[in-house]
Coordinates of C-alpha atoms in Angstrom, one line a residue:
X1 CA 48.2 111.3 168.8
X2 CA 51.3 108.7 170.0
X3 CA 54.4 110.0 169.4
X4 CA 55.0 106.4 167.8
X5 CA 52.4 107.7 165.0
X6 CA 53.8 111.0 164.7
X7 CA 57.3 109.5 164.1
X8 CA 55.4 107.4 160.9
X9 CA 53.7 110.7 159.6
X10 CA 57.0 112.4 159.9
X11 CA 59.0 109.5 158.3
X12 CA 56.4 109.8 155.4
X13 CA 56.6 113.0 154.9
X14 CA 60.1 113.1 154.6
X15 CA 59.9 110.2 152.2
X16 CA 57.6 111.6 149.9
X17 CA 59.5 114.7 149.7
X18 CA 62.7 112.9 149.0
X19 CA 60.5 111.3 146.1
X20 CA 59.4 114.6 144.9
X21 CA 63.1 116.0 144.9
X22 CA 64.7 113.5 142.8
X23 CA 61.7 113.5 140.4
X24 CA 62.2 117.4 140.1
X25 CA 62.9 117.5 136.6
X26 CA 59.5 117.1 135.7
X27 CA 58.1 119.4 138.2
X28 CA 60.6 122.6 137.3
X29 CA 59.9 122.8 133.3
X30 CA 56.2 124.9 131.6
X31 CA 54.3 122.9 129.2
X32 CA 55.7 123.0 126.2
X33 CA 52.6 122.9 124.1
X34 CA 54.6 123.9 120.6
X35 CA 57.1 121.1 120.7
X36 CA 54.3 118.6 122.0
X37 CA 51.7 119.2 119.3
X38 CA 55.3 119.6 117.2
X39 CA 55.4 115.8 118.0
X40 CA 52.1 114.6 118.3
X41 CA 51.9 115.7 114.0
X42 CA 55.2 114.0 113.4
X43 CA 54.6 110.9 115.6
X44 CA 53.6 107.1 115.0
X45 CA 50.2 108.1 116.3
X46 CA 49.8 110.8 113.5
X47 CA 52.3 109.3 110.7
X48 CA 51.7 105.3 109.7
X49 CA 55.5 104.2 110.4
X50 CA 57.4 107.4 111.6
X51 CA 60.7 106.8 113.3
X52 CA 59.4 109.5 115.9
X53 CA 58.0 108.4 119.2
X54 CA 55.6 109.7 120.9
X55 CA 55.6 108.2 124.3
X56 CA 52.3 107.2 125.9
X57 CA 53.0 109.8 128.8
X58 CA 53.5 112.7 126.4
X59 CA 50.0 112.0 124.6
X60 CA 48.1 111.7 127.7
X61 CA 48.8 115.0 129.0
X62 CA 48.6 116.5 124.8
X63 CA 45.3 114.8 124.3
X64 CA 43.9 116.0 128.0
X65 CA 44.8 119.1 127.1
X66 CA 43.2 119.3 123.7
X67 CA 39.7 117.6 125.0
X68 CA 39.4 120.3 127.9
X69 CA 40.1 123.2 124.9
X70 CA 36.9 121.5 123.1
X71 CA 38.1 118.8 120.6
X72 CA 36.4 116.2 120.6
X73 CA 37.3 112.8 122.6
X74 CA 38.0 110.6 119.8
X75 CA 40.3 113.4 118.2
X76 CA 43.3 112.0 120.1
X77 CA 43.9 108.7 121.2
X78 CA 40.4 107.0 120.9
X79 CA 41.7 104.1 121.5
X80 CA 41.7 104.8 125.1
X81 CA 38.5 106.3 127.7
X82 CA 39.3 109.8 128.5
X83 CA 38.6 110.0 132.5
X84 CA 42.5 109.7 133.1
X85 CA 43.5 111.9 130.6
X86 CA 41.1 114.6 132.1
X87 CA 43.2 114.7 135.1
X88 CA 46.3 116.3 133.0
X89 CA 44.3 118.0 130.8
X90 CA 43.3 120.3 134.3
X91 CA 46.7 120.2 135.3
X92 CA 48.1 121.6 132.2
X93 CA 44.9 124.5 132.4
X94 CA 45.1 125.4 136.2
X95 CA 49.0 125.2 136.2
X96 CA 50.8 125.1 133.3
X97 CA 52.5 121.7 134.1
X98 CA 51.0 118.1 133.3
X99 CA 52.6 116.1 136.5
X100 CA 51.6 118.6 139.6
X101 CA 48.1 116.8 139.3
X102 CA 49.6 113.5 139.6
X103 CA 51.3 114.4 143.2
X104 CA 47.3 115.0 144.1
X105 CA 46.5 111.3 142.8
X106 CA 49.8 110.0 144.5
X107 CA 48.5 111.3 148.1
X108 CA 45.5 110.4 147.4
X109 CA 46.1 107.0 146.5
X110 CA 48.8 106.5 149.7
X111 CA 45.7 107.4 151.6
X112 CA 43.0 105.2 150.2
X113 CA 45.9 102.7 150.5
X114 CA 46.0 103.1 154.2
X115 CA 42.5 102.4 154.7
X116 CA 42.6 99.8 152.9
X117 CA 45.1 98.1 155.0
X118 CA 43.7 99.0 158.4
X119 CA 41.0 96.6 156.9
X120 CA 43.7 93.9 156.8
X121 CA 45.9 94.6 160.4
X122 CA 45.1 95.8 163.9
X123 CA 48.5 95.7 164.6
X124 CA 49.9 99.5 163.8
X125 CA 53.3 98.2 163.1
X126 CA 52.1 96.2 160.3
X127 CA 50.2 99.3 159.3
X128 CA 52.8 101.2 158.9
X129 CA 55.1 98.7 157.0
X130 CA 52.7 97.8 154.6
X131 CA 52.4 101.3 154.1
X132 CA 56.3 101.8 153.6
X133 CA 56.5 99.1 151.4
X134 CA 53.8 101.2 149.1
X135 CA 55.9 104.1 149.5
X136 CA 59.1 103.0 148.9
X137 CA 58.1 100.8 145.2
X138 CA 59.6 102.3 142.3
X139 CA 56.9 101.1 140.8
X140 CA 54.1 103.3 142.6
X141 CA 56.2 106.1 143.3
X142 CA 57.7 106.5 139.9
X143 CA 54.2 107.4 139.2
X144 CA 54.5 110.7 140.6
X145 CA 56.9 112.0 137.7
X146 CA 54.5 110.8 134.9
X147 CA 50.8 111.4 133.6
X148 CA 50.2 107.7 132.7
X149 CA 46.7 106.4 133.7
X150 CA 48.2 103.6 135.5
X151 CA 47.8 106.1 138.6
X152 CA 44.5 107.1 138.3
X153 CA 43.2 103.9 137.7
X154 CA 45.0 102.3 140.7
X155 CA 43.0 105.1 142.6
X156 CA 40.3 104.0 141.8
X157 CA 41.3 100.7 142.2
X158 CA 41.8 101.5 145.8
X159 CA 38.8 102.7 146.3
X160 CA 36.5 100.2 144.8
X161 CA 37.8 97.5 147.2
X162 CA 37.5 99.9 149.9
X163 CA 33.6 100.5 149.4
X164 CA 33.3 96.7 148.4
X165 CA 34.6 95.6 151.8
X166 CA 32.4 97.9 153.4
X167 CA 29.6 96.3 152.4
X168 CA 30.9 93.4 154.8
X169 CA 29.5 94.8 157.6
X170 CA 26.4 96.8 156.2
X171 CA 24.1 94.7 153.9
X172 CA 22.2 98.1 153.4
X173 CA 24.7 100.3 153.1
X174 CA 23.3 102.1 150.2
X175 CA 26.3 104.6 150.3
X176 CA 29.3 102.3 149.9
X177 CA 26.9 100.4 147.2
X178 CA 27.2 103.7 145.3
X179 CA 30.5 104.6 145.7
X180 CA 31.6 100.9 144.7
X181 CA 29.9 101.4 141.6
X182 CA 31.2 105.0 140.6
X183 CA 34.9 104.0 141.8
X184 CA 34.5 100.4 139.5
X185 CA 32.7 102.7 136.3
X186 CA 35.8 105.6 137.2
X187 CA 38.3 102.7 137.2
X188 CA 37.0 101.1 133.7
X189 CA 37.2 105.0 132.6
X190 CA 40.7 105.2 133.1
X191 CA 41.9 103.0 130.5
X192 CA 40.7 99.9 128.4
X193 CA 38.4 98.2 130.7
X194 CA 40.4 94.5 129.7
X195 CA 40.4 94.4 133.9
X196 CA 37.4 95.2 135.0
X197 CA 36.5 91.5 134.3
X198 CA 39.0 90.5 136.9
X199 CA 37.5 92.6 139.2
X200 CA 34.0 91.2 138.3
X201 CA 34.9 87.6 138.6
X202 CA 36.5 88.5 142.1
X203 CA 33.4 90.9 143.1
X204 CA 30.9 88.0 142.3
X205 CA 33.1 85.5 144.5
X206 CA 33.2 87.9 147.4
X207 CA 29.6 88.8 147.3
X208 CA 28.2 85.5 147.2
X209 CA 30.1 84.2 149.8
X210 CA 28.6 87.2 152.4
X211 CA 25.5 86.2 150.3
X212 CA 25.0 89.4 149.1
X213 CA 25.3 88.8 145.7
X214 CA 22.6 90.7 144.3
X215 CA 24.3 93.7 145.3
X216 CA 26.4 93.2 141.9
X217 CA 23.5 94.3 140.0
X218 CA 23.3 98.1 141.4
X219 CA 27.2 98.4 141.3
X220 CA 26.9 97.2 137.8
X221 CA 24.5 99.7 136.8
X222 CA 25.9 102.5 138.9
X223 CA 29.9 101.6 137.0
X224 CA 28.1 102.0 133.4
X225 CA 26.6 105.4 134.6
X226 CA 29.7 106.6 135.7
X227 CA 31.6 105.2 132.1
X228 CA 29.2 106.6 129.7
X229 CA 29.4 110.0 131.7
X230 CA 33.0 110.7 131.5
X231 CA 32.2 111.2 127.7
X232 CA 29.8 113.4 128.1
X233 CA 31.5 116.3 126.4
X234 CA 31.0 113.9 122.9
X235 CA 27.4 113.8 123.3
X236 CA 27.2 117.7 124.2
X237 CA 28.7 118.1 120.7
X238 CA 25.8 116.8 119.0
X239 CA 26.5 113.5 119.1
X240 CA 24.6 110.5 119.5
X241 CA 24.3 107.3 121.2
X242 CA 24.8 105.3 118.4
X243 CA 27.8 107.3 117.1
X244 CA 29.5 106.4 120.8
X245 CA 28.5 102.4 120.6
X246 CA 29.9 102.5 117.3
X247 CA 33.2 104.4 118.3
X248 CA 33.6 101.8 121.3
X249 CA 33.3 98.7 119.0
X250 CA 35.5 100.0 117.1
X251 CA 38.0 100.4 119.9
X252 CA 37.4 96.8 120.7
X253 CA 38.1 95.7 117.6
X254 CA 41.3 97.8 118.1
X255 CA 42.9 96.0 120.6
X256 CA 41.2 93.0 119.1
X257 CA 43.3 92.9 115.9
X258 CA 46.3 95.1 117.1
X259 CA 47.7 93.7 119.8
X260 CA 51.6 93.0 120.1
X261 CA 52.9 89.6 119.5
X262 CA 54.3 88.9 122.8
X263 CA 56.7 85.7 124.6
X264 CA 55.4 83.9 127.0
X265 CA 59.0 83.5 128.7
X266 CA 59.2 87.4 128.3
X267 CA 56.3 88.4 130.3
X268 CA 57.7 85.8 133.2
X269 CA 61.0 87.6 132.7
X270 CA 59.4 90.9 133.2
X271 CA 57.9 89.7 136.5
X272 CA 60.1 87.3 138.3
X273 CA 63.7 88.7 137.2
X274 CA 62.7 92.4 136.0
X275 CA 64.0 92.0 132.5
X276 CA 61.9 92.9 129.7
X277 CA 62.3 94.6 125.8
X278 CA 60.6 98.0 125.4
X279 CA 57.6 98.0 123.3
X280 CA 58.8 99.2 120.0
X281 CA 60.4 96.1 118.3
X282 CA 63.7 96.6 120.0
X283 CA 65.8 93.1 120.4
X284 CA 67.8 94.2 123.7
X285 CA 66.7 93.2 127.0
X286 CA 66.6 96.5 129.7
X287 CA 66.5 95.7 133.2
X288 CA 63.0 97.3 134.2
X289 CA 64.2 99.8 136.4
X290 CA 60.5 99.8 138.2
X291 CA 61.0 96.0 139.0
X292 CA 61.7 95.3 142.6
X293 CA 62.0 91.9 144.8
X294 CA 58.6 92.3 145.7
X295 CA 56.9 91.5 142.3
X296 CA 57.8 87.4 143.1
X297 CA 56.8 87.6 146.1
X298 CA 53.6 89.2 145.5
X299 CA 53.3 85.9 143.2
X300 CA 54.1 83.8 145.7
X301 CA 52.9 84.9 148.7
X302 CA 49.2 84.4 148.2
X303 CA 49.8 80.9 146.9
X304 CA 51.4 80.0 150.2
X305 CA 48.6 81.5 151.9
X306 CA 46.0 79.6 150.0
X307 CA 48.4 76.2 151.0
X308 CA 48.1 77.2 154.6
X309 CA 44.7 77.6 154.6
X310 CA 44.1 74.4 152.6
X311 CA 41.7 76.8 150.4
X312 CA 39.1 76.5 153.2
X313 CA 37.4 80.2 153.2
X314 CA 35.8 81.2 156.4
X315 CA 34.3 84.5 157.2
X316 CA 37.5 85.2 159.1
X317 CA 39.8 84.5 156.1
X318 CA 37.3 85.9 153.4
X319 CA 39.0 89.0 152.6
X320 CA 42.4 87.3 152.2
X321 CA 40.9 84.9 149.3
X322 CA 39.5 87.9 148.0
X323 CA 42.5 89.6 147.2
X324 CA 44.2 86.5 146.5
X325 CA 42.0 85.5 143.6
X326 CA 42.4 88.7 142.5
X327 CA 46.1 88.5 142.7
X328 CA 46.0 85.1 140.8
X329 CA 43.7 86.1 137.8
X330 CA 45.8 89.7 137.2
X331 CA 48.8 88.0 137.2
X332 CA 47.3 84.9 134.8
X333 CA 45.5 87.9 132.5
X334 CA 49.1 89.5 132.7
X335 CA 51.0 86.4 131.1
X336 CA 48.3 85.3 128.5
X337 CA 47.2 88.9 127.6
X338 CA 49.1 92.5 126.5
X339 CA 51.4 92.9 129.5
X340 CA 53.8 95.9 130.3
X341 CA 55.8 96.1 133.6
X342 CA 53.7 99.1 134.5
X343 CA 50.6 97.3 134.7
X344 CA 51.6 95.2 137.8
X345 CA 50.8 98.4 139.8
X346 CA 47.3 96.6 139.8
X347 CA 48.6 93.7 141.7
X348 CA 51.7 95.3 143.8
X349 CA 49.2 96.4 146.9
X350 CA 47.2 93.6 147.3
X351 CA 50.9 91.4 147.2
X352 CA 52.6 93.7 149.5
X353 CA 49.2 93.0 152.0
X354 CA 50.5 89.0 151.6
X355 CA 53.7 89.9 151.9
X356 CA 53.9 91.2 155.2
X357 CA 51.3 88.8 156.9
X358 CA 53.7 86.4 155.8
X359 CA 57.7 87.4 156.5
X360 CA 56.3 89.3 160.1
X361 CA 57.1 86.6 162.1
X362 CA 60.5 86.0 159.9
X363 CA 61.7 89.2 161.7
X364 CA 65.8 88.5 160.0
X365 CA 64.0 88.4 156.3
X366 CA 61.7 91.0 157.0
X367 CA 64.3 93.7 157.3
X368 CA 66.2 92.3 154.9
X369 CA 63.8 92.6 152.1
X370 CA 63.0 96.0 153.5
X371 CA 66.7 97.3 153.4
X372 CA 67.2 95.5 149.9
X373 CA 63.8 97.7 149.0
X374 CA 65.5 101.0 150.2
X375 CA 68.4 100.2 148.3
X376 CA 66.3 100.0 145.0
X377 CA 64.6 103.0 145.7
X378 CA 68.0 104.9 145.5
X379 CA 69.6 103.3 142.9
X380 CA 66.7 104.0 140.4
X381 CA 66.7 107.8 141.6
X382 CA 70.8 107.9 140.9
X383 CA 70.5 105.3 137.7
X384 CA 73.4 105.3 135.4
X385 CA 73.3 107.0 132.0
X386 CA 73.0 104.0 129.9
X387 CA 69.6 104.1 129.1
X388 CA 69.7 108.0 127.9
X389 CA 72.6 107.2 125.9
X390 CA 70.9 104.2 124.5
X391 CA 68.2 106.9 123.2
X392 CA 70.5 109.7 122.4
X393 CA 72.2 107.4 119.8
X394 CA 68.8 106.2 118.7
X395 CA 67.5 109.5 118.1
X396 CA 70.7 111.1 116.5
X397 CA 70.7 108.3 114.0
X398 CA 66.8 108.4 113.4
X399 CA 67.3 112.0 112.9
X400 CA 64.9 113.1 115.5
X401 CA 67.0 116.1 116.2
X402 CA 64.5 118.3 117.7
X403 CA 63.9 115.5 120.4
X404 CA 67.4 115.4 120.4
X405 CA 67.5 118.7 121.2
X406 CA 65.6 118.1 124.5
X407 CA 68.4 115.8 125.8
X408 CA 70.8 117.7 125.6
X409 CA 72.2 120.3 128.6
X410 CA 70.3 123.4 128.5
X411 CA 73.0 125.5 128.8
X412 CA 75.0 123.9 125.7
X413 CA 72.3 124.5 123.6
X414 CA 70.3 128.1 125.5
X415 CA 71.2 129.4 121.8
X416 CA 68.9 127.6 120.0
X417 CA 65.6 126.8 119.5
X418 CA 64.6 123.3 118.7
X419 CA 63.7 124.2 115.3
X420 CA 66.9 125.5 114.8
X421 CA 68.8 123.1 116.4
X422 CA 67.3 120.7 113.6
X423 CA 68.3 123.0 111.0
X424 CA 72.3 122.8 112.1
X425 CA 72.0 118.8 111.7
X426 CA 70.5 119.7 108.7
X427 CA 72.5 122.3 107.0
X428 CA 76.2 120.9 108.3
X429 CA 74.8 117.1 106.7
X430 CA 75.5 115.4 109.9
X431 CA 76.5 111.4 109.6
X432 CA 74.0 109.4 110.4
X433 CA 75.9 106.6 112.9
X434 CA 77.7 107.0 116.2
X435 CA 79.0 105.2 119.2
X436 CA 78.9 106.3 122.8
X437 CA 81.6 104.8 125.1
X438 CA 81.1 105.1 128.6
X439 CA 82.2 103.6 132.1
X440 CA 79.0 100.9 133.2
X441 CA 79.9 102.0 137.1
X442 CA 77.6 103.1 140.2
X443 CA 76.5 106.7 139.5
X444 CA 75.1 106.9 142.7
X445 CA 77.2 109.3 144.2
X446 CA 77.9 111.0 140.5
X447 CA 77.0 113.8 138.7
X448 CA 79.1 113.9 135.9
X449 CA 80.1 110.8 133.3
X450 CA 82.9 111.4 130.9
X451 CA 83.3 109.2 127.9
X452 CA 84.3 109.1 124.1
X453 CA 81.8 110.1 121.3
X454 CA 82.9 108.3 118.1
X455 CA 81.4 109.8 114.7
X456 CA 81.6 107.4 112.0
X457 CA 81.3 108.8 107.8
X458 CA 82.9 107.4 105.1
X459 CA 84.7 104.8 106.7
X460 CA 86.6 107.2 108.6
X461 CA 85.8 107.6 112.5
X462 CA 86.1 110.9 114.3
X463 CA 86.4 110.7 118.3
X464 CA 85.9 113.8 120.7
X465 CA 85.7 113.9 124.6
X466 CA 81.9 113.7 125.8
X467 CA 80.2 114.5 128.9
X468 CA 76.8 113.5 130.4
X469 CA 75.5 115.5 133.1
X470 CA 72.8 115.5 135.9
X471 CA 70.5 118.4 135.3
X472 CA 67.8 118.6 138.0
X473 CA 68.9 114.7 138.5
X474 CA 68.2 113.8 135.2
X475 CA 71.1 113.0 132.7
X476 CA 71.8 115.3 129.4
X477 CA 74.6 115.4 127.2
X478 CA 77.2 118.5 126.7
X479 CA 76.8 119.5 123.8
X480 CA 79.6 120.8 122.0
X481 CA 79.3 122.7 118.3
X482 CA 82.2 120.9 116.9
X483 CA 79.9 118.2 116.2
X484 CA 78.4 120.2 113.7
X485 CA 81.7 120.7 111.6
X486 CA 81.0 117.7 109.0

């Protein structure tokens, strides 16, 4: 090995254990199981219209669990295919902790991503930069502190195109055939297969320009397999195959009839300029703290490509348009279908790919974007505490104390349970409406924010000193038991 490549493994290394560090938080805590299913029964998803939320990431790893102790698939979330939510299920049963399998689907995914590229560049430096680009994406490695199935899926993802370019040099390579088909039926597994119709329309273009079209049919069939066997636990309960086609209509007609109402100008804010409005019918505009420079540019870059190439495809050039019809049609589905800023971790890789093989001659803007990339990736590990106070004033005032509960610093509130921290809100008739005041500065270097907590009841406003704090780098609020004396 060149002791050029041994300085990229070792640069990696380090870089995915700085990831790991600052996403510790997640990593440190037990599975909660009581205060999960505690909020899975008192949730939105449980209760038409609750003012508690249940996060998507909490009722992966809660309905995971719950198929792999033997309830049945559509018990929890049917909404959405269960291969994902397998993965955290497992974790939960081997370890006792939801997000140590999704470090597993992180490495794996860095490493089907490396493949993937040497398919692109001979050049190692453009290897490796590709690959730090990857790396260093809030949006890919923020992955590694959640159980969303946006990771497995972009697994899978990988891997499809991996065994589909494969079959570039091979007509008869009845292996990657296979493993084309179970990667596309794992990927349509993951969640609601809305994409895998992107991937279709890009599939059929590829194959028929190699003239190996037919090939679609025994990926096809392989991918339907591979879907319909990821429930098999439903038919080993006595189920049958009608009861499943009617369950998945059902789901269609789901997302047919309950889809969010969403702006056109929103979804381009969300991708251009990183702004967007959380899901649950809030009216303020967050700056998506997964956004980086790079969405745009993965926009733009494969357009320029296809100008340069006057939209001429070649066998040389084929794998390019490939990815850049693929690019074009996600990000066309993204602004005329349900969009969230997460789902662009579909189209990130394939942009970054563009990306590079078009700023690598632009040596001065290369660097740049790089060090403005590194720069992102260290403000959104040492964010400011606006957004948790943003969602410690919304939960004190929807009275979602024992979430609450959970944002506060453990050692303010060791002498409680969540239950019973509940019951002091309760019992002491705590008013309903506060204000947080708090510097807007760089945190970067900070672990410790100091502001004013204003109580408001009767008309009358009570103010008391307040501090946030870092606890394993993620911010919680002192609490102090004077708050209880009204």
């Amino acid at each position: 090995m060149k002791s050029k490549e041994i300085i990229f493994i070792l640069l990696f290394v380090f870089l995915f254990l700085l990831i790991i560090y600052f996403s510790r938080a997640v990593f440190v805590q037990k599975y909660n199981f009581d205060y999960i299913q505690d909020l899975f029964y008192e949730s939105q998803w449980f209760v038409g219209g609750s003012n508690r939320i249940m996060s998507d990431n909490e009722l992966y790893q809660f309905a995971g669990f719950r198929y792999l102790k033997g309830d049945s698939i559509f018990s929890v979330t049917p909404e959405v295919p269960p291969l994902g939510k397998y993965f955290f299920g497992l974790s939960i049963v081997l370890w006792n902790n939801p997000y140590y399998i999704s470090i597993f689907l992180f490495i794996l995914s860095f490493i089907a991503y490396y493949f993937l590229v040497r398919k692109f560049f001979k050049n190692q430096q453009k290897q490796f930069f590709a690959l730090l680009f990857f790396l260093i994406s809030p949006l890919i490695f923020q992955q590694v502190a959640r159980t969303m199935l946006d990771l497995p899926q972009l697994l899978f993802f990988l891997l499809h195109l991996i065994f589909i370019l494969n079959l570039e040099k091979a007509r008869k390579n009845y292996l990657s055939i296979i493993l084309a088909g179970i990667s596309f039926g794992a990927f349509a597994a993951c969640k609601f297969p809305v994409y895998i119709l992107v991937i279709f329309v890009a599939d059929i273009f590829y194959l028929y320009q190699k003239k190996i079209l037919k090939l679609i049919i025994p990926i096809s069939v392989v991918a339907s397999l591979i879907y319909v066997l990821t429930f098999l636990p439903y038919f080993l309960q006595g189920h049958s195959l009608i009861e499943w086609i009617k369950a998945e209509l059902w789901t269609i007609n789901f997302y047919r009839t309950g889809g969010r109402q969403e702006i056109f100008l929103q979804k381009i804010l969300s991708i251009i300029l990183g702004f967007s409005k959380d899901m649950w019918g809030h009216t303020t505009y967050f700056q998506v703290d997964i956004w980086s420079i790079l969405w745009p540019l993965s926009i733009v870059s494969p357009l320029v490509y296809f100008i340069k190439n006057k939209l001429r495809v070649n066998t040389k050039n084929l794998s390019y348009f490939y990815f850049g019809i693929l690019s074009l049609i996600f990000f066309i589905f993204f602004i005329f279908f349900a969009f969230a800023p997460r789902y662009f971790i579909l189209l990130l890789p394939l942009g970054i790919i563009f990306i590079v093989d078009l700023l690598w001659e632009r040596k001065i803007v290369f660097y740049l974007l790089l060090l403005i990339c590194f720069l992102q990736m260290f403000f959104y590990f040492r964010p400011s505490p606006t957004l948790d106070l943003y969602y410690l004033k919304e939960n004190w005032e929807k009275k979602n104390y024992k979430d609450l509960y959970f944002q506060t610093l453990n050692t303010s509130v060791s002498q409680f349970t969540f239950r019973e921290f509940k019951e002091q809100f309760e019992n002491h008739n705590i008013p309903l409406k506060i204000e947080f005041e708090f510097d807007q500065g760089i945190y970067l270097f900070k672990d410790k924010a100091e502001g004013i907590l204003t109580i408001l009841k009767n008309g009358d406003s009570f103010k008391y000193e307040v501090q946030m704090r870092r606890e394993d780098n993620k911010w919680k609020l002192v609490w102090n038991n004077d708050y209880f004396q009204y």
